[in-house]
Tab-separated table of C-alpha atoms and ligand atoms in Angstrom:
chain	number	residue	atom	x	y	z
F	67	UNK	CA	0.000	0.000	0.000
F	68	UNK	CA	1.335	3.452	-0.934
F	69	UNK	CA	2.286	5.469	2.129
F	70	UNK	CA	4.773	8.071	3.255
F	71	UNK	CA	4.825	10.424	0.348
F	72	UNK	CA	7.734	12.802	0.370
F	73	UNK	CA	6.852	16.329	1.298
F	74	UNK	CA	7.868	17.624	-2.108
F	75	UNK	CA	5.207	15.432	-3.760
F	76	UNK	CA	2.650	16.592	-1.209
F	77	UNK	CA	3.522	20.207	-1.866
F	78	UNK	CA	2.993	19.787	-5.601
F	79	UNK	CA	-0.417	18.295	-4.868
F	80	UNK	CA	-1.332	21.043	-2.430
F	81	UNK	CA	-0.708	23.584	-5.141
F	82	UNK	CA	-3.263	21.913	-7.368
F	83	UNK	CA	-5.991	22.966	-4.897
F	84	UNK	CA	-7.412	26.448	-4.718
F	85	UNK	CA	-5.275	27.550	-1.772
F	86	UNK	CA	-4.722	31.075	-0.523
F	87	UNK	CA	-1.067	32.110	-0.867
F	88	UNK	CA	1.854	29.743	-1.380
F	89	UNK	CA	2.901	26.782	0.723
F	90	UNK	CA	5.281	27.557	3.598
F	91	UNK	CA	5.161	24.327	5.615
F	92	UNK	CA	3.937	20.732	5.292
F	93	UNK	CA	3.909	18.077	7.995
F	94	UNK	CA	2.204	14.730	8.677
F	95	UNK	CA	-0.837	15.195	10.913
F	96	UNK	CA	-3.169	13.149	13.151
F	97	UNK	CA	-3.455	9.536	14.204
F	98	UNK	CA	-5.864	7.966	11.691
F	99	UNK	CA	-5.463	4.282	10.873
F	100	UNK	CA	-6.631	4.461	7.261
F	101	UNK	CA	-6.055	7.745	5.396
F	102	UNK	CA	-2.861	9.846	5.313
F	103	UNK	CA	-3.196	13.436	6.480
F	104	UNK	CA	-0.816	16.394	6.073
F	105	UNK	CA	-1.084	19.861	7.524
F	106	UNK	CA	-0.346	22.527	4.934
F	107	UNK	CA	0.449	26.099	5.954
F	108	UNK	CA	0.617	28.985	3.513
F	109	UNK	CA	1.505	32.668	3.615
F	110	UNK	CA	-2.103	33.588	2.777
F	111	UNK	CA	-4.257	35.107	5.474
F	112	UNK	CA	-7.781	33.991	4.569
F	113	UNK	CA	-7.611	30.778	6.613
F	114	UNK	CA	-5.299	29.266	9.231
F	115	UNK	CA	-4.067	26.506	6.947
F	116	UNK	CA	-5.275	23.310	5.312
F	117	UNK	CA	-5.396	19.571	5.753
F	118	UNK	CA	-4.498	17.575	2.677
F	119	UNK	CA	-5.649	13.963	2.827
F	120	UNK	CA	-4.967	10.924	0.738
F	121	UNK	CA	-8.155	8.875	0.831
F	122	UNK	CA	-7.246	5.212	1.119
F	123	UNK	CA	-8.939	3.771	-1.973
F	124	UNK	CA	-8.090	0.204	-0.973
F	125	UNK	CA	-10.539	0.711	1.889
F	126	UNK	CA	-12.888	3.249	0.267
F	127	UNK	CA	-13.220	1.620	-3.129
F	128	UNK	CA	-15.687	4.204	-4.415
F	129	UNK	CA	-14.055	7.524	-3.566
F	130	UNK	CA	-16.487	9.611	-5.667
F	131	UNK	CA	-19.348	8.186	-3.548
F	132	UNK	CA	-17.464	9.022	-0.325
F	133	UNK	CA	-17.024	12.577	-1.542
F	134	UNK	CA	-20.665	12.897	-2.642
F	135	UNK	CA	-21.774	11.848	0.849
F	136	UNK	CA	-19.370	14.304	2.375
F	137	UNK	CA	-20.555	17.204	0.222
F	138	UNK	CA	-24.191	16.426	0.899
F	139	UNK	CA	-23.675	16.133	4.655
F	140	UNK	CA	-21.585	19.302	4.830
F	141	UNK	CA	-24.163	21.221	2.807
F	142	UNK	CA	-27.027	19.976	4.970
F	143	UNK	CA	-25.236	20.769	8.241
F	144	UNK	CA	-24.313	24.263	7.068
F	145	UNK	CA	-27.898	24.958	6.036
F	146	UNK	CA	-29.178	23.785	9.402
F	147	UNK	CA	-26.740	25.989	11.283
F	148	UNK	CA	-27.667	28.949	9.110
F	149	UNK	CA	-31.387	28.324	9.686
F	150	UNK	CA	-30.694	28.323	13.405
F	151	UNK	CA	-29.185	31.770	13.013
F	152	UNK	CA	-25.434	31.081	12.950
F	153	UNK	CA	-23.902	32.990	10.067
F	154	UNK	CA	-20.542	33.421	8.346
F	155	UNK	CA	-17.325	32.234	9.937
F	156	UNK	CA	-19.275	30.779	12.787
F	157	UNK	CA	-20.690	28.062	10.562
F	158	UNK	CA	-17.320	27.553	8.910
F	159	UNK	CA	-15.890	26.650	12.283
F	160	UNK	CA	-18.643	24.203	13.186
F	161	UNK	CA	-18.686	22.248	9.940
F	162	UNK	CA	-15.809	21.073	7.749
F	163	UNK	CA	-15.114	23.000	4.541
F	164	UNK	CA	-13.752	21.354	1.398
F	165	UNK	CA	-11.261	23.323	-0.690
F	166	UNK	CA	-12.143	23.507	-4.436
F	167	UNK	CA	-9.810	21.855	-6.917
F	168	UNK	CA	-10.251	23.909	-10.059
F	169	UNK	CA	-11.587	20.725	-11.668
F	170	UNK	CA	-15.149	19.435	-11.649
F	171	UNK	CA	-14.490	17.033	-8.766
F	172	UNK	CA	-13.944	17.890	-5.073
F	173	UNK	CA	-10.898	15.590	-5.100
F	174	UNK	CA	-7.851	15.120	-7.312
F	175	UNK	CA	-6.234	11.949	-8.597
F	176	UNK	CA	-2.431	11.881	-8.813
F	177	UNK	CA	-0.331	10.126	-11.454
F	178	UNK	CA	-0.206	6.900	-9.414
F	179	UNK	CA	-3.971	6.745	-8.957
F	180	UNK	CA	-4.160	8.078	-5.392
F	181	UNK	CA	-7.129	10.240	-4.412
F	182	UNK	CA	-6.582	13.506	-2.551
F	183	UNK	CA	-8.902	16.047	-0.949
F	184	UNK	CA	-8.259	19.199	0.996
F	185	UNK	CA	-10.044	20.690	4.004
F	186	UNK	CA	-9.720	24.022	5.732
F	187	UNK	CA	-7.738	23.619	8.967
F	188	UNK	CA	-9.645	24.560	12.105
F	189	UNK	CA	-7.066	26.282	14.284
F	190	UNK	CA	-7.371	26.689	18.052
F	191	UNK	CA	-9.021	23.312	18.418
F	192	UNK	CA	-7.941	20.136	20.150
F	193	UNK	CA	-8.869	16.464	20.089
F	194	UNK	CA	-8.174	13.778	22.648
F	195	UNK	CA	-7.275	10.120	22.170
F	196	UNK	CA	-8.022	9.579	25.859
F	197	UNK	CA	-10.709	11.663	27.556
F	198	UNK	CA	-9.620	13.433	30.706
F	199	UNK	CA	-12.620	15.229	32.177
F	200	UNK	CA	-16.406	14.768	32.409
F	201	UNK	CA	-16.814	18.100	30.647
F	202	UNK	CA	-14.952	16.802	27.617
F	203	UNK	CA	-17.052	13.624	27.601
F	204	UNK	CA	-20.294	15.585	27.922
F	205	UNK	CA	-19.290	17.834	25.035
F	206	UNK	CA	-18.602	14.741	22.927
F	207	UNK	CA	-22.111	13.478	23.677
F	208	UNK	CA	-23.637	16.833	22.774
F	209	UNK	CA	-21.623	16.934	19.535
F	210	UNK	CA	-22.552	13.481	18.248
F	211	UNK	CA	-26.147	13.825	19.484
F	212	UNK	CA	-26.483	17.160	17.708
F	213	UNK	CA	-24.865	15.733	14.582
F	214	UNK	CA	-27.433	12.914	14.412
F	215	UNK	CA	-30.214	15.345	15.175
F	216	UNK	CA	-29.259	17.780	12.422
F	217	UNK	CA	-29.087	14.913	9.942
F	218	UNK	CA	-32.384	13.401	11.038
F	219	UNK	CA	-34.317	15.264	8.311
F	220	UNK	CA	-31.920	14.374	5.483
F	221	UNK	CA	-33.317	11.559	3.338
F	222	UNK	CA	-31.318	8.406	4.218
F	223	UNK	CA	-31.670	7.068	0.682
F	224	UNK	CA	-29.496	9.936	-0.611
F	225	UNK	CA	-26.476	8.647	1.334
F	226	UNK	CA	-24.341	5.957	-0.323
F	227	UNK	CA	-23.431	2.935	1.756
F	228	UNK	CA	-19.745	3.413	0.932
F	229	UNK	CA	-18.570	0.539	3.129
F	230	UNK	CA	-21.363	-2.025	2.862
F	231	UNK	CA	-22.174	-3.890	6.092
F	232	UNK	CA	-19.548	-1.861	7.930
F	233	UNK	CA	-21.057	-2.624	11.341
F	234	UNK	CA	-22.747	-5.936	10.480
F	235	UNK	CA	-21.314	-8.265	13.095
F	236	UNK	CA	-22.490	-11.406	11.273
F	237	UNK	CA	-20.509	-10.421	8.166
F	238	UNK	CA	-17.515	-9.406	10.301
F	239	UNK	CA	-17.504	-12.844	11.942
F	240	UNK	CA	-17.802	-14.519	8.534
F	241	UNK	CA	-14.724	-12.627	7.440
F	242	UNK	CA	-12.844	-13.684	10.545
F	243	UNK	CA	-13.810	-17.300	9.893
F	244	UNK	CA	-12.522	-17.031	6.323
F	245	UNK	CA	-9.246	-15.629	7.622
F	246	UNK	CA	-8.969	-18.542	10.060
F	247	UNK	CA	-9.700	-21.058	7.308
F	248	UNK	CA	-7.063	-19.703	4.948
F	249	UNK	CA	-4.506	-18.845	7.659
F	250	UNK	CA	-2.588	-16.857	5.042
F	251	UNK	CA	0.323	-15.844	7.253
F	252	UNK	CA	0.359	-18.793	9.656
F	253	UNK	CA	-0.844	-16.876	12.708
F	254	UNK	CA	-4.002	-18.788	13.658
F	255	UNK	CA	-2.170	-20.979	16.172
F	256	UNK	CA	-1.112	-17.829	18.067
F	257	UNK	CA	-4.630	-16.624	18.777
F	258	UNK	CA	-6.658	-19.488	20.227
F	259	UNK	CA	-7.453	-17.650	23.478
F	260	UNK	CA	-8.740	-14.623	21.550
F	261	UNK	CA	-10.798	-16.812	19.219
F	262	UNK	CA	-12.387	-18.553	22.204
F	263	UNK	CA	-13.260	-15.197	23.760
F	264	UNK	CA	-14.868	-14.114	20.491
F	265	UNK	CA	-16.821	-17.358	19.950
F	266	UNK	CA	-18.196	-17.401	23.487
F	267	UNK	CA	-19.880	-14.040	23.014
F	268	UNK	CA	-21.050	-14.451	19.446
F	269	UNK	CA	-24.762	-15.070	20.088
F	270	UNK	CA	-25.459	-12.021	22.181
F	271	UNK	CA	-23.573	-9.743	19.837
F	272	UNK	CA	-26.298	-10.296	17.234
F	273	UNK	CA	-28.931	-8.565	19.374
F	274	UNK	CA	-28.953	-5.294	17.421
F	275	UNK	CA	-29.232	-7.138	14.118
F	276	UNK	CA	-32.081	-9.221	15.547
F	277	UNK	CA	-33.939	-6.115	16.752
F	278	UNK	CA	-33.401	-4.512	13.361
F	279	UNK	CA	-34.647	-7.616	11.542
F	280	UNK	CA	-37.829	-7.391	13.634
F	281	UNK	CA	-38.297	-3.822	12.387
F	282	UNK	CA	-37.671	-2.310	15.821
F	283	UNK	CA	-34.772	0.006	14.979
F	284	UNK	CA	-35.054	2.882	12.487
F	285	UNK	CA	-32.247	3.299	9.992
F	286	UNK	CA	-30.811	6.780	10.433
F	287	UNK	CA	-27.862	8.691	9.078
F	288	UNK	CA	-25.075	7.961	11.522
F	289	UNK	CA	-21.406	8.885	11.719
F	290	UNK	CA	-20.005	5.377	12.161
F	291	UNK	CA	-16.600	6.428	13.457
F	292	UNK	CA	-17.490	8.223	16.677
F	293	UNK	CA	-14.088	7.832	18.302
F	294	UNK	CA	-13.728	10.686	20.726
F	295	UNK	CA	-10.864	12.150	18.728
F	296	UNK	CA	-13.301	12.742	15.887
F	297	UNK	CA	-14.779	15.688	17.802
F	298	UNK	CA	-12.777	18.890	17.765
F	299	UNK	CA	-13.078	20.878	20.975
F	300	UNK	CA	-12.146	24.517	21.308
F	301	UNK	CA	-9.503	25.667	23.775
F	302	UNK	CA	-12.161	25.867	26.523
F	303	UNK	CA	-13.112	22.228	25.820
F	304	UNK	CA	-16.407	23.153	24.172
F	305	UNK	CA	-17.362	20.931	21.245
F	306	UNK	CA	-16.808	22.768	17.985
F	307	UNK	CA	-16.906	20.424	15.009
F	308	UNK	CA	-17.475	16.746	14.213
F	309	UNK	CA	-14.807	15.540	11.786
F	310	UNK	CA	-13.960	12.446	9.713
F	311	UNK	CA	-17.118	12.219	7.614
F	312	UNK	CA	-15.930	9.327	5.411
F	313	UNK	CA	-18.085	6.742	7.103
F	314	UNK	CA	-21.315	8.737	7.398
F	315	UNK	CA	-23.807	6.136	6.249
F	316	UNK	CA	-27.203	4.654	7.033
F	317	UNK	CA	-26.953	2.929	10.430
F	318	UNK	CA	-28.336	2.403	13.915
F	319	UNK	CA	-27.754	4.932	16.668
F	320	UNK	CA	-26.501	2.206	19.038
F	321	UNK	CA	-23.416	1.813	16.828
F	322	UNK	CA	-22.464	5.465	17.220
F	323	UNK	CA	-23.177	5.436	20.938
F	324	UNK	CA	-21.156	2.255	21.454
F	325	UNK	CA	-18.153	3.400	19.421
F	326	UNK	CA	-18.004	6.677	21.305
F	327	UNK	CA	-18.214	4.908	24.663
F	328	UNK	CA	-15.521	2.456	23.560
F	329	UNK	CA	-13.050	5.325	23.423
F	330	UNK	CA	-14.402	7.394	26.317
F	331	UNK	CA	-14.972	4.932	29.120
F	332	UNK	CA	-11.581	3.216	28.720
F	333	UNK	CA	-8.940	4.729	31.001
F	334	UNK	CA	-6.276	3.380	28.639
F	335	UNK	CA	-5.525	3.620	24.938
F	336	UNK	CA	-7.264	1.550	22.277
F	337	UNK	CA	-4.084	-0.522	21.886
F	338	UNK	CA	-2.895	-0.598	25.525
F	339	UNK	CA	-0.423	-3.455	26.023
F	340	UNK	CA	-0.797	-3.596	29.808
F	341	UNK	CA	-4.302	-5.038	30.061
F	342	UNK	CA	-4.610	-4.206	33.761
F	343	UNK	CA	-4.697	-0.557	32.808
F	344	UNK	CA	-7.956	-1.118	30.942
F	345	UNK	CA	-10.558	-0.082	33.491
F	346	UNK	CA	-13.831	1.807	33.231
F	347	UNK	CA	-14.268	5.462	34.009
F	348	UNK	CA	-17.964	5.568	34.979
F	349	UNK	CA	-18.233	9.345	35.501
F	350	UNK	CA	-17.127	9.827	31.893
F	351	UNK	CA	-19.781	7.359	30.745
F	352	UNK	CA	-22.464	9.254	32.620
F	353	UNK	CA	-21.208	12.582	31.289
F	354	UNK	CA	-21.233	11.374	27.662
F	355	UNK	CA	-24.698	9.832	28.105
F	356	UNK	CA	-25.996	13.098	29.611
F	357	UNK	CA	-24.685	15.187	26.747
F	358	UNK	CA	-25.940	12.715	24.175
F	359	UNK	CA	-29.462	12.521	25.609
F	360	UNK	CA	-29.757	16.246	25.860
F	361	UNK	CA	-29.812	16.209	22.064
F	362	UNK	CA	-31.044	12.716	21.284
F	363	UNK	CA	-34.126	12.632	23.518
F	364	UNK	CA	-35.745	14.739	20.789
F	365	UNK	CA	-35.754	11.857	18.337
F	366	UNK	CA	-34.838	8.473	19.920
F	367	UNK	CA	-37.515	5.781	20.139
F	368	UNK	CA	-37.820	3.653	23.319
F	369	UNK	CA	-36.437	0.663	21.396
F	370	UNK	CA	-33.405	2.682	20.352
F	371	UNK	CA	-32.807	3.716	23.937
F	372	UNK	CA	-32.977	0.054	24.942
F	373	UNK	CA	-30.466	-0.878	22.232
F	374	UNK	CA	-27.752	1.520	23.404
F	375	UNK	CA	-26.276	-0.843	25.982
F	376	UNK	CA	-25.998	-3.492	23.251
F	377	UNK	CA	-23.974	-1.035	21.187
F	378	UNK	CA	-21.691	-0.422	24.154
F	379	UNK	CA	-20.837	-4.133	24.314
F	380	UNK	CA	-20.845	-4.706	20.569
F	381	UNK	CA	-18.519	-1.975	19.314
F	382	UNK	CA	-15.362	-2.980	21.223
F	383	UNK	CA	-16.174	-6.604	20.426
F	384	UNK	CA	-16.527	-5.811	16.717
F	385	UNK	CA	-13.322	-3.818	16.825
F	386	UNK	CA	-11.556	-6.870	18.310
F	387	UNK	CA	-12.971	-9.045	15.523
F	388	UNK	CA	-11.757	-6.550	12.910
F	389	UNK	CA	-8.270	-6.141	14.398
F	390	UNK	CA	-7.890	-9.901	14.728
F	391	UNK	CA	-9.047	-10.497	11.160
F	392	UNK	CA	-6.433	-8.024	9.946
F	393	UNK	CA	-3.768	-9.721	12.082
F	394	UNK	CA	-4.631	-13.088	10.533
F	395	UNK	CA	-4.644	-11.605	7.024
F	396	UNK	CA	-1.199	-10.046	7.438
F	397	UNK	CA	-2.002	-6.461	8.523
F	398	UNK	CA	-3.117	-4.921	5.272
F	399	UNK	CA	-6.110	-2.872	6.473
F	400	UNK	CA	-4.990	-0.882	9.521
F	401	UNK	CA	-1.685	0.926	9.750
F	402	UNK	CA	0.446	-0.952	12.287
F	403	UNK	CA	3.442	0.338	14.196
F	404	UNK	CA	4.926	-3.036	15.148
F	405	UNK	CA	4.523	-6.661	14.198
F	406	UNK	CA	1.964	-7.677	16.854
F	407	UNK	CA	0.108	-4.385	16.869
F	408	UNK	CA	-3.221	-5.743	15.638
F	409	UNK	CA	-3.028	-8.594	18.156
F	410	UNK	CA	-2.300	-6.164	20.961
F	411	UNK	CA	-5.270	-4.047	19.856
F	412	UNK	CA	-7.461	-7.170	19.785
F	413	UNK	CA	-6.487	-8.103	23.326
F	414	UNK	CA	-7.097	-4.589	24.597
F	415	UNK	CA	-10.564	-4.467	23.043
F	416	UNK	CA	-11.483	-7.902	24.398
F	417	UNK	CA	-10.418	-6.846	27.870
F	418	UNK	CA	-12.633	-3.802	27.498
F	419	UNK	CA	-15.577	-6.041	26.572
F	420	UNK	CA	-14.911	-8.128	29.696
F	421	UNK	CA	-14.897	-5.020	31.858
F	422	UNK	CA	-18.108	-3.758	30.308
F	423	UNK	CA	-19.790	-7.106	30.944
F	424	UNK	CA	-18.776	-7.055	34.599
F	425	UNK	CA	-20.279	-3.575	34.999
F	426	UNK	CA	-23.274	-3.994	32.717
F	427	UNK	CA	-25.941	-3.496	35.400
F	428	UNK	CA	-24.277	-0.298	36.544
F	429	UNK	CA	-24.055	1.002	32.965
F	430	UNK	CA	-27.746	0.272	32.391
F	431	UNK	CA	-28.592	2.030	35.650
F	432	UNK	CA	-26.783	5.136	34.466
F	433	UNK	CA	-28.585	5.117	31.112
F	434	UNK	CA	-31.954	4.744	32.896
F	435	UNK	CA	-31.168	7.588	35.231
F	436	UNK	CA	-30.206	9.892	32.382
F	437	UNK	CA	-33.225	8.914	30.264
F	438	UNK	CA	-35.594	9.489	33.168
F	439	UNK	CA	-34.710	13.170	33.172
F	440	UNK	CA	-36.699	13.474	29.967
F	441	UNK	CA	-39.774	11.450	30.955
E	11	GN1	C1	-10.333	3.420	11.674
E	11	GN1	O1	-8.774	5.760	10.437
E	11	GN1	P1	-9.590	6.001	11.635
E	11	GN1	O2	-8.731	6.019	12.848
E	11	GN1	O3	-10.484	7.181	11.487
E	11	GN1	C2	-11.568	2.667	11.188
E	11	GN1	C3	-12.646	2.705	12.248
E	11	GN1	C4	-12.127	2.103	13.518
E	11	GN1	C5	-10.866	2.829	13.947
E	11	GN1	C6	-10.241	2.163	15.149
E	11	GN1	C7	-12.820	3.205	7.686
E	11	GN1	O4	-10.643	4.780	11.818
E	11	GN1	O5	-13.767	1.949	11.819
E	11	GN1	O6	-13.099	2.168	14.525
E	11	GN1	O7	-9.895	2.866	12.899
E	11	GN1	N1	-12.057	3.261	9.947
E	11	GN1	C8	-12.367	2.492	8.893
E	11	GN1	O8	-9.386	3.057	15.776
E	11	GN1	O9	-12.279	1.269	8.909
E	12	MG	MG1	-12.313	7.325	10.430
C-alpha cells in the first residue's frame, strides 16, 4: 500500500488545490489508521491553513461516492446551522469545509492513482485520544447527538453505503472465519485464546441485528466512526466540530453510541499493552450519556434507547474481531506500528468487553437515570 509520500510530492499536490497564498510548511498530521493526512500552511491570510488527505482507496473503493456523501452532509449541516441563526465564519468553524480543486471534482487523482482532498484547517481546536474530564465527555455526547439530530431530516436514501455492512457483526464474523480457514500468514495458532473469547460471546452480539430484523430500529444517518478524537473541541473544551465524515452512512444509533463509549470509558488507549490498565471510568460514561441525551431525547424511540447498551458491548467486540481479522490476514487494512500491533489491539478491546460485561448493570442504571430526566 502506498504510504509516506515525500513532502515535495505533497507540496505539488497542495498547489493543485485552490489555496490562498503559497505553501510555507507541510507536515504529517493526526493519528488515523486508514487515510494519510498532512497539515499545509501557507503565507495567505484567509484561513489558518489546510489539511491535505490521501483517501485510502483500498478501503474506500468508491471515492467519488465518499465525496458525494461528504458534500451532501456538509451542505445539509451548514444549512441547518444557518437556519438556526449562525452565520458566516461561525458556521465555517462548526462544519468542515472542502477546498475547491479547479476541476469538476472535489478531489484530485495523482499520477499513481491516489485520491486527494483538501479541508480548511480549524485552528485553536484540540482532540483527545483519551478523555480526561467529564466536561470533555459531555461535550462529545452533545456533539454526536447534535450531529445525528441535524441529519435526522436528510433523506437516508441519498447517502451511499460506501462501506457495505460496515457494522454488520455477522458479516464481520464470517470474514474472521474465512481468515482462520485460509490462515494466510500462519498466525491462527497464536490466537486461540482470543478466538475462544470471540466465539463465546457471538450469540449475544447479534442482538442489534435481531432487533433490526424485527423492524424495531429505524435506519438513520449515523457517523459510524465516533471515536472521541473525531470531535474537535475549542480551547475551553467546548465541542466545535465533528470531523472524519468518510463513514457517514445509514446505520443504527446504538453503533455510534457504542463506538463513542468504547473510546471514552476506557482509562487506557485503544491498543494498551498492559491489560490491567484497561478499566472503566464511569463518571465519563455518565457525562457522555448526559450530553448525548440532551440532544437525542428529541428523536430516539424507546427501542433505540434500549439498544444503546448493546452497542456499548458490541462496538469494542466488533473492533476486536476486525483487528484480529487483519492480524490473521497479514495487517493490510490498519496501519500498524509493530509486528503484533493488531493482536495487541485485539487483546485490549477484548479486555474492554470483559470489563463492560462485569459492569453492565451499573451502565444500564446510568442510562436509565439519564433517560428518566426526559420522561
Ligand atoms: C479506523 O482511520 P480512523 O482512525 O479514522 C476505522 C474505524 C475504527 C478505527 C479504530 C474506515 O478509523 O472503523 O473504529 O480505525 N475506519 C475504517 O481506531 O475502517
Ligand atoms: Mg475514520
